PDB file of C-alpha atoms and ligand atoms in Angstrom:
ATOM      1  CA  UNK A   1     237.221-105.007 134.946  1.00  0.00           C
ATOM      2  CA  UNK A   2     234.315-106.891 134.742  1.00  0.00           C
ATOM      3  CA  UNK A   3     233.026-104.857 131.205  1.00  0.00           C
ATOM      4  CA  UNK A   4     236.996-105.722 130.023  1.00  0.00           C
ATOM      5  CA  UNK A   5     236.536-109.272 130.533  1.00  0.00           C
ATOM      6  CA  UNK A   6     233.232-109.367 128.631  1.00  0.00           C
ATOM      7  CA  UNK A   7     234.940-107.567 125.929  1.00  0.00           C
ATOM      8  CA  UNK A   8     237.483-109.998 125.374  1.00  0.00           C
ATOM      9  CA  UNK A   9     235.370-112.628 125.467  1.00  0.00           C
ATOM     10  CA  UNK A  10     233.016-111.427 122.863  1.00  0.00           C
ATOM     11  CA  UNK A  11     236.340-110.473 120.987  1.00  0.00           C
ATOM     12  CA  UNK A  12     237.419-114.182 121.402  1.00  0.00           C
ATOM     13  CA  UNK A  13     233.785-115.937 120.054  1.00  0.00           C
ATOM     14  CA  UNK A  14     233.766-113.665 117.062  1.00  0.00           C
ATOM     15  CA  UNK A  15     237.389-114.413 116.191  1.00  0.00           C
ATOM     16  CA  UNK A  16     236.186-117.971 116.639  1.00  0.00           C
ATOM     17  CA  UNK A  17     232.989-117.693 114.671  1.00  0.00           C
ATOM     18  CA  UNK A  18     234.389-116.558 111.720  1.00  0.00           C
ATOM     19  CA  UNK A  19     235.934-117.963 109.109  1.00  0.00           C
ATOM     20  CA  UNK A  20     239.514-118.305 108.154  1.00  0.00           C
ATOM     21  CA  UNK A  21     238.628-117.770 103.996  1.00  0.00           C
ATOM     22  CA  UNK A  22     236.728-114.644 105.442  1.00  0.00           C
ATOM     23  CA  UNK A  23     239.988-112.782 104.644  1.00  0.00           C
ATOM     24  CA  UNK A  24     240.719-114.698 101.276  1.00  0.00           C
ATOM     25  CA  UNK A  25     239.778-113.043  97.820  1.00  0.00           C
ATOM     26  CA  UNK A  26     237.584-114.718  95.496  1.00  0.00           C
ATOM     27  CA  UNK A  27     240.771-115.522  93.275  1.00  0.00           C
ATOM     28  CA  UNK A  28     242.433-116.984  96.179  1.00  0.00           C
ATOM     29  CA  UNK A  29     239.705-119.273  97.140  1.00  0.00           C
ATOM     30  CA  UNK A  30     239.908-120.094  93.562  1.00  0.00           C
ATOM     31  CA  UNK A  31     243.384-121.058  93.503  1.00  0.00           C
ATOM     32  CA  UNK A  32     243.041-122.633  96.469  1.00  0.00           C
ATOM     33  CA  UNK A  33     239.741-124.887  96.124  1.00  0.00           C
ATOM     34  CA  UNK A  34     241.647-126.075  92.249  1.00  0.00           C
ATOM     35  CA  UNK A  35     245.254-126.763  94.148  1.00  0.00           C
ATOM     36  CA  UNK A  36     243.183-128.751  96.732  1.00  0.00           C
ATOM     37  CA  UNK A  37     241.214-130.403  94.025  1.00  0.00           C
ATOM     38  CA  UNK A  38     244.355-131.237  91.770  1.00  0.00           C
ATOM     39  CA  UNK A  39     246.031-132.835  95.313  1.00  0.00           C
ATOM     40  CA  UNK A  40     243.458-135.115  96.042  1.00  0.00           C
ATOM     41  CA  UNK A  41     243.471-136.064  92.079  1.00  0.00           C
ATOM     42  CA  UNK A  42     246.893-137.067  92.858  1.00  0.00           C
ATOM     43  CA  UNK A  43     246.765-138.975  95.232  1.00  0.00           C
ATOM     44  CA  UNK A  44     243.552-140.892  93.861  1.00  0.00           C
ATOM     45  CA  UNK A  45     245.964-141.473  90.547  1.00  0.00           C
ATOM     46  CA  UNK A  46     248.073-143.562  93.232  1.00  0.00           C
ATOM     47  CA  UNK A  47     245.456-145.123  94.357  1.00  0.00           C
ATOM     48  CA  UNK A  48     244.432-146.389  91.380  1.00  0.00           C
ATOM     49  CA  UNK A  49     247.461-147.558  90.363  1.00  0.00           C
ATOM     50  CA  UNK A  50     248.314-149.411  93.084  1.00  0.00           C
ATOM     51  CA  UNK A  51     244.877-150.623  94.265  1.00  0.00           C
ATOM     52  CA  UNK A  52     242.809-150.654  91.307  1.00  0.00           C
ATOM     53  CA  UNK A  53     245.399-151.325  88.307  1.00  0.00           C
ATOM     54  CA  UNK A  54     248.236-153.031  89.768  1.00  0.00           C
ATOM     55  CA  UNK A  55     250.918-150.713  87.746  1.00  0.00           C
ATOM     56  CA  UNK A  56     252.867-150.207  90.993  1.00  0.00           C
ATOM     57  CA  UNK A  57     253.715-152.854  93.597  1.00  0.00           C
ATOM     58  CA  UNK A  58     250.583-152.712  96.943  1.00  0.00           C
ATOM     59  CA  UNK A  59     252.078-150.449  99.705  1.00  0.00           C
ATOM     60  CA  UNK A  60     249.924-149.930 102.364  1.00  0.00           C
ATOM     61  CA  UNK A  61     251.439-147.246 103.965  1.00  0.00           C
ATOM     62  CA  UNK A  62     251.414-145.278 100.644  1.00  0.00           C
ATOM     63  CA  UNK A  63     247.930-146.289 100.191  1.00  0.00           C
ATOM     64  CA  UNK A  64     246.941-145.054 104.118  1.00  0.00           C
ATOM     65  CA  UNK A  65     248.700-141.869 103.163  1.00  0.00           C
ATOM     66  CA  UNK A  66     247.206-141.363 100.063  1.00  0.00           C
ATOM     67  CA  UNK A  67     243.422-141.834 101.492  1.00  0.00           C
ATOM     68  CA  UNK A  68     244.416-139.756 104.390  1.00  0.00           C
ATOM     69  CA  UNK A  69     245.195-137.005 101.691  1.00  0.00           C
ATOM     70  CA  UNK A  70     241.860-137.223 100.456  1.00  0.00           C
ATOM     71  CA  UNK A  71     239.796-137.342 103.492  1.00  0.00           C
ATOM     72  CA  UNK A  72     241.649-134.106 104.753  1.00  0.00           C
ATOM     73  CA  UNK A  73     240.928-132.479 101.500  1.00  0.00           C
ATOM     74  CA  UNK A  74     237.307-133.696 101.758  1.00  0.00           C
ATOM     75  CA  UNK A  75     236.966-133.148 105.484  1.00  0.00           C
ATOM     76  CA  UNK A  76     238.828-130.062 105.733  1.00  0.00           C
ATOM     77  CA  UNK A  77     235.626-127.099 105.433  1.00  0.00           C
ATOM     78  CA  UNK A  78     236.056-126.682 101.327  1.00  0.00           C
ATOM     79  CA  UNK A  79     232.815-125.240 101.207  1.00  0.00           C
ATOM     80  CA  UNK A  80     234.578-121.801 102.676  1.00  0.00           C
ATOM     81  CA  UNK A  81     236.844-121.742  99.050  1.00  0.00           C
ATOM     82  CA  UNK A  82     233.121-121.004  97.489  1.00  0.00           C
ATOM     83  CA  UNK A  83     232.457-118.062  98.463  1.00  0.00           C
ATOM     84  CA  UNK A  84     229.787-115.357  96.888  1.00  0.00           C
ATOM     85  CA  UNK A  85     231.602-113.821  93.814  1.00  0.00           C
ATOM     86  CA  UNK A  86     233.881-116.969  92.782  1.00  0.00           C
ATOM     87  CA  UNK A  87     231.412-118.476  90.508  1.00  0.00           C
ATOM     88  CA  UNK A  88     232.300-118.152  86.921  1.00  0.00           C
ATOM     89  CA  UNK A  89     229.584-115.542  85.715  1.00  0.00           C
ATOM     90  CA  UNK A  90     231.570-113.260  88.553  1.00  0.00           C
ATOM     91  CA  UNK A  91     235.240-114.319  88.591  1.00  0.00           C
ATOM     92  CA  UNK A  92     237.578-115.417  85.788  1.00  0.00           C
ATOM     93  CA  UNK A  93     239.949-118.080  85.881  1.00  0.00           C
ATOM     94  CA  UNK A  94     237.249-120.490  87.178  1.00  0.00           C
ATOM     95  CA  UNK A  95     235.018-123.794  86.015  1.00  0.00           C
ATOM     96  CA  UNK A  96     232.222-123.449  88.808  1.00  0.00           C
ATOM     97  CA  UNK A  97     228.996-123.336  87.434  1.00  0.00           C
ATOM     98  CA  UNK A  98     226.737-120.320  88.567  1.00  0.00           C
ATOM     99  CA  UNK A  99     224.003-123.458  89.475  1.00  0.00           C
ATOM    100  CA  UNK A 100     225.965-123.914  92.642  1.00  0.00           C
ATOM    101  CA  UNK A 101     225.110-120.774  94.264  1.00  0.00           C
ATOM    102  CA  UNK A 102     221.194-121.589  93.231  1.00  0.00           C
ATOM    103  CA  UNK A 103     220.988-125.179  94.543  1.00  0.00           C
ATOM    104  CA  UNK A 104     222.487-125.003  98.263  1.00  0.00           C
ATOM    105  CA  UNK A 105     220.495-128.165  99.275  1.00  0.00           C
ATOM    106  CA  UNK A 106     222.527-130.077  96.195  1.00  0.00           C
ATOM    107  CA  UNK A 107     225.933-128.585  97.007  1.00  0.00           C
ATOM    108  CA  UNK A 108     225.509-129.926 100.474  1.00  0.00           C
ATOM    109  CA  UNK A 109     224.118-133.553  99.430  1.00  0.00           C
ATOM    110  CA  UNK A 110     227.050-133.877  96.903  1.00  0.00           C
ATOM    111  CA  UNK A 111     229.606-132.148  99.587  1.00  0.00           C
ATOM    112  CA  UNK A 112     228.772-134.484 102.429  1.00  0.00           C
ATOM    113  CA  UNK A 113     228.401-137.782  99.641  1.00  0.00           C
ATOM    114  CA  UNK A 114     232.494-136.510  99.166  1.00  0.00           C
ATOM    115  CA  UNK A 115     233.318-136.158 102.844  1.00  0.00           C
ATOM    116  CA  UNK A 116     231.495-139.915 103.633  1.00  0.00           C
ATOM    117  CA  UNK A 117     232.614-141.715 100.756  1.00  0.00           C
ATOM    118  CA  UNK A 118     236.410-139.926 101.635  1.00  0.00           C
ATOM    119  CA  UNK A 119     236.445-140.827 105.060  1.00  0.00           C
ATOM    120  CA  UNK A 120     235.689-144.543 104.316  1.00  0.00           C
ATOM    121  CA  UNK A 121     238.480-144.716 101.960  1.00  0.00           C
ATOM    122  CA  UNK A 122     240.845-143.510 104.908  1.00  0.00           C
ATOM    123  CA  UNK A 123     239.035-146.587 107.232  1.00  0.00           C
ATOM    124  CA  UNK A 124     239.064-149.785 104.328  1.00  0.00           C
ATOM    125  CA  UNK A 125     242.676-148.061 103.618  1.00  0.00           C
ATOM    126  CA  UNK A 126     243.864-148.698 107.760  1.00  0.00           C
ATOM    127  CA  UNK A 127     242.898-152.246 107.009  1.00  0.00           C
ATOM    128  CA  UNK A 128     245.163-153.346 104.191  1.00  0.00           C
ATOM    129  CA  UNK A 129     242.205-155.405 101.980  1.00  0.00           C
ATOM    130  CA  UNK A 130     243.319-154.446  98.573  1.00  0.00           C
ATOM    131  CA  UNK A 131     239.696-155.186  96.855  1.00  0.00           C
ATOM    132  CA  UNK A 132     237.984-152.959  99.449  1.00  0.00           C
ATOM    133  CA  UNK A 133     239.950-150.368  98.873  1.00  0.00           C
ATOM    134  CA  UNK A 134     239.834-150.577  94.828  1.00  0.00           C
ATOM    135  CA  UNK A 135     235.856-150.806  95.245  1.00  0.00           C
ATOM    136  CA  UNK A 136     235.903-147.798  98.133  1.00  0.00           C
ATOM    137  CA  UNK A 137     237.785-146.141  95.148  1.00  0.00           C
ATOM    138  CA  UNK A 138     235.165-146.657  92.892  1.00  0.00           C
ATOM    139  CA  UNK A 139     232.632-144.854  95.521  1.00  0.00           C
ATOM    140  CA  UNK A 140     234.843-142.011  95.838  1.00  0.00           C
ATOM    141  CA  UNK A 141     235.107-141.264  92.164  1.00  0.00           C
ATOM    142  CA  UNK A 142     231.410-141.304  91.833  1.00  0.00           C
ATOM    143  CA  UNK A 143     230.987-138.769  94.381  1.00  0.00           C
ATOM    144  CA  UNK A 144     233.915-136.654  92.980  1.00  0.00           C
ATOM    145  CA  UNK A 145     231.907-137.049  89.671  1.00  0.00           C
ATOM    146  CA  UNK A 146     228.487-136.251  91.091  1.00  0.00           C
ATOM    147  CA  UNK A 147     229.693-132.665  92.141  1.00  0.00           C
ATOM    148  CA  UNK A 148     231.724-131.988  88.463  1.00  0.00           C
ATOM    149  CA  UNK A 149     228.520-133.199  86.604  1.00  0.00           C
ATOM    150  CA  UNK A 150     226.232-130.623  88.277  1.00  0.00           C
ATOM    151  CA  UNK A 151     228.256-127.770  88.929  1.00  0.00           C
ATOM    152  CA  UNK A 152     231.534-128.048  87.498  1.00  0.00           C
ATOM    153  CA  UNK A 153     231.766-126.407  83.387  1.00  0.00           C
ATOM    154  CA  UNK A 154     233.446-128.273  80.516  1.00  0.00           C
ATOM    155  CA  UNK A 155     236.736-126.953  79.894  1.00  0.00           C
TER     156      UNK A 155
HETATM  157  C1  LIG B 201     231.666-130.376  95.950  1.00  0.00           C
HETATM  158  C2  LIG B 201     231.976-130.484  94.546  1.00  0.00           C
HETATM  159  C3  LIG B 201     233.207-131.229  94.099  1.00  0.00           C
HETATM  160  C4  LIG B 201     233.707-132.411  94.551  1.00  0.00           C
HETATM  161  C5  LIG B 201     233.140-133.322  95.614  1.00  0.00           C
HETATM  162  C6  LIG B 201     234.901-132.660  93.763  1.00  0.00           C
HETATM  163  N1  LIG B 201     235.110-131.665  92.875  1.00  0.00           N
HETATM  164 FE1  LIG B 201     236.640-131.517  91.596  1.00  0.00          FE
HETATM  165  N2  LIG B 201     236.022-129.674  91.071  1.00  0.00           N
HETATM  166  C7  LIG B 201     234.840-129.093  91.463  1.00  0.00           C
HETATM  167  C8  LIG B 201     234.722-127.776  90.882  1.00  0.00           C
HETATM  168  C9  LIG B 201     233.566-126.816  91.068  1.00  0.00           C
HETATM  169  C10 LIG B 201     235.873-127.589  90.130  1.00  0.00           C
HETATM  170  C11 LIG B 201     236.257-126.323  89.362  1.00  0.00           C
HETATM  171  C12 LIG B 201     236.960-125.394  90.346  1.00  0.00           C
HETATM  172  C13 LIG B 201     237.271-124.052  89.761  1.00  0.00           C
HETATM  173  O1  LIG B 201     237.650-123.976  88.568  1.00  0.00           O
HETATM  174  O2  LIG B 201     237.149-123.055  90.496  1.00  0.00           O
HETATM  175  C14 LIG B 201     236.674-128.795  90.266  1.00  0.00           C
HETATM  176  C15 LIG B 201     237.903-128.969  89.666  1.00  0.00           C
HETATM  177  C16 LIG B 201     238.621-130.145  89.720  1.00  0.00           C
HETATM  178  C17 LIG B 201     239.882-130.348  89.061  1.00  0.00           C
HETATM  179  C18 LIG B 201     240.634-129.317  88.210  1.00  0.00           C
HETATM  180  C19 LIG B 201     241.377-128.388  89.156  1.00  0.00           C
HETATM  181  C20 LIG B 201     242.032-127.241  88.433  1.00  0.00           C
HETATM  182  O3  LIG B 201     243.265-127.146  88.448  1.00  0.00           O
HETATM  183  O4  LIG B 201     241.316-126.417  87.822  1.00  0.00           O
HETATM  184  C21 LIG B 201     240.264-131.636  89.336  1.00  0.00           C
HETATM  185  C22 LIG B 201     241.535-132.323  88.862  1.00  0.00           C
HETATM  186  C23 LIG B 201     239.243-132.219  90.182  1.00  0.00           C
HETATM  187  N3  LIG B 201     238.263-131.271  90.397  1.00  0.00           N
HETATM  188  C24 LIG B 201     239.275-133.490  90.690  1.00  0.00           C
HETATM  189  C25 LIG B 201     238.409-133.951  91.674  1.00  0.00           C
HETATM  190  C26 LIG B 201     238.526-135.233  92.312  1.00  0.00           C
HETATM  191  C27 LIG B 201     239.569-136.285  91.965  1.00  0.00           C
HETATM  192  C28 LIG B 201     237.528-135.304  93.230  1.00  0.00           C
HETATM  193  C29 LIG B 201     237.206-136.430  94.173  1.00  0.00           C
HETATM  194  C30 LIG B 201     238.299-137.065  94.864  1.00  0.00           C
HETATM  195  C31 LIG B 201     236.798-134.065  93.150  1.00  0.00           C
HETATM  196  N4  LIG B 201     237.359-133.277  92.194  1.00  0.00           N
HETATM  197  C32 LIG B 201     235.709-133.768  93.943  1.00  0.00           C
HETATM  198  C33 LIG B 201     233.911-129.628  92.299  1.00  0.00           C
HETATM  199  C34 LIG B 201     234.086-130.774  93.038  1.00  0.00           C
END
């Protein structure tokens, strides 16, 4: 009994320690890392308008919602969708620049940059200041842009 119990909990910790994209293909991180990528686009597009350009009438709510969007994309363990194999000398159908899987300390800086500058956009976004939230934008899109200019391929 004792042996069965130590079983199941080593069965337990390695279903724990791994991770979920473990069992996803290179072209399904693929798809999924662009689908995340073209979601949090969206919902920065909002922002803008609403915070930034004044197209569409200040709703805070929709602006919470939107910067929640983005955090969760930027908070939500992305860095399993790049796998070994889904750069673009190894998989088709994909912009990520080889460089990425050479430079792990700058994948992390501009990964982490993404998930801080994200999860202040969620916190000036709670508090309804309109210019905090346009310049919090700004931050965001340079960190977005940090990560496409080293390791993301011209179309
Ligand atoms: C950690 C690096 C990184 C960060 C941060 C990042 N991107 Fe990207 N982005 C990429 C890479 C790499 C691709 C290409 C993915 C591929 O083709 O497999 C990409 C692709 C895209 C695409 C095209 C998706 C498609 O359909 O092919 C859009 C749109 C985009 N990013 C927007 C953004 C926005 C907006 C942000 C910030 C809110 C952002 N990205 C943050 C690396 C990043």
């Amino acid at each position: 009994m004792r042996n069965t119990g130590l079983l199941t909990a080593a069965l337990v910790s390695v279903a724990l320690a791994t991770p979920v994209a473990a069992q996803m293909s290179a072209e399904d991180q693929i798809t999924a890392r662009q689908g995340a990528f073209q979601f949090a686009a969206w919902n920065m597009g909002k922002i803008k308008a609403q915070a930034v350009d004044g197209d569409v009438a200040y709703n805070q709510q929709q602006m919470l919602a939107a910067a929640n969007a983005i955090a969760a994309v930027a908070n939500s363990g992305l860095g399993a969708l790049f796998g070994p194999g889904t750069g673009m000398d190894q998989s088709e159908g994909t912009r990520l620049k080889p460089e990425f899987f050479e430079q792990p300390d700058k994948a992390r800086e501009v990964a982490i940059g993404f998930a801080q500058a994200a999860t202040k956009l969620q916190e000036v976004a709670a508090t309804g200041d309109q210019a905090a939230l346009a310049a919090q934008f700004g931050a965001v899109g340079k960190s977005c842009k940090a990560c496409h200019d080293a390791f993301r391929a011209e179309k």
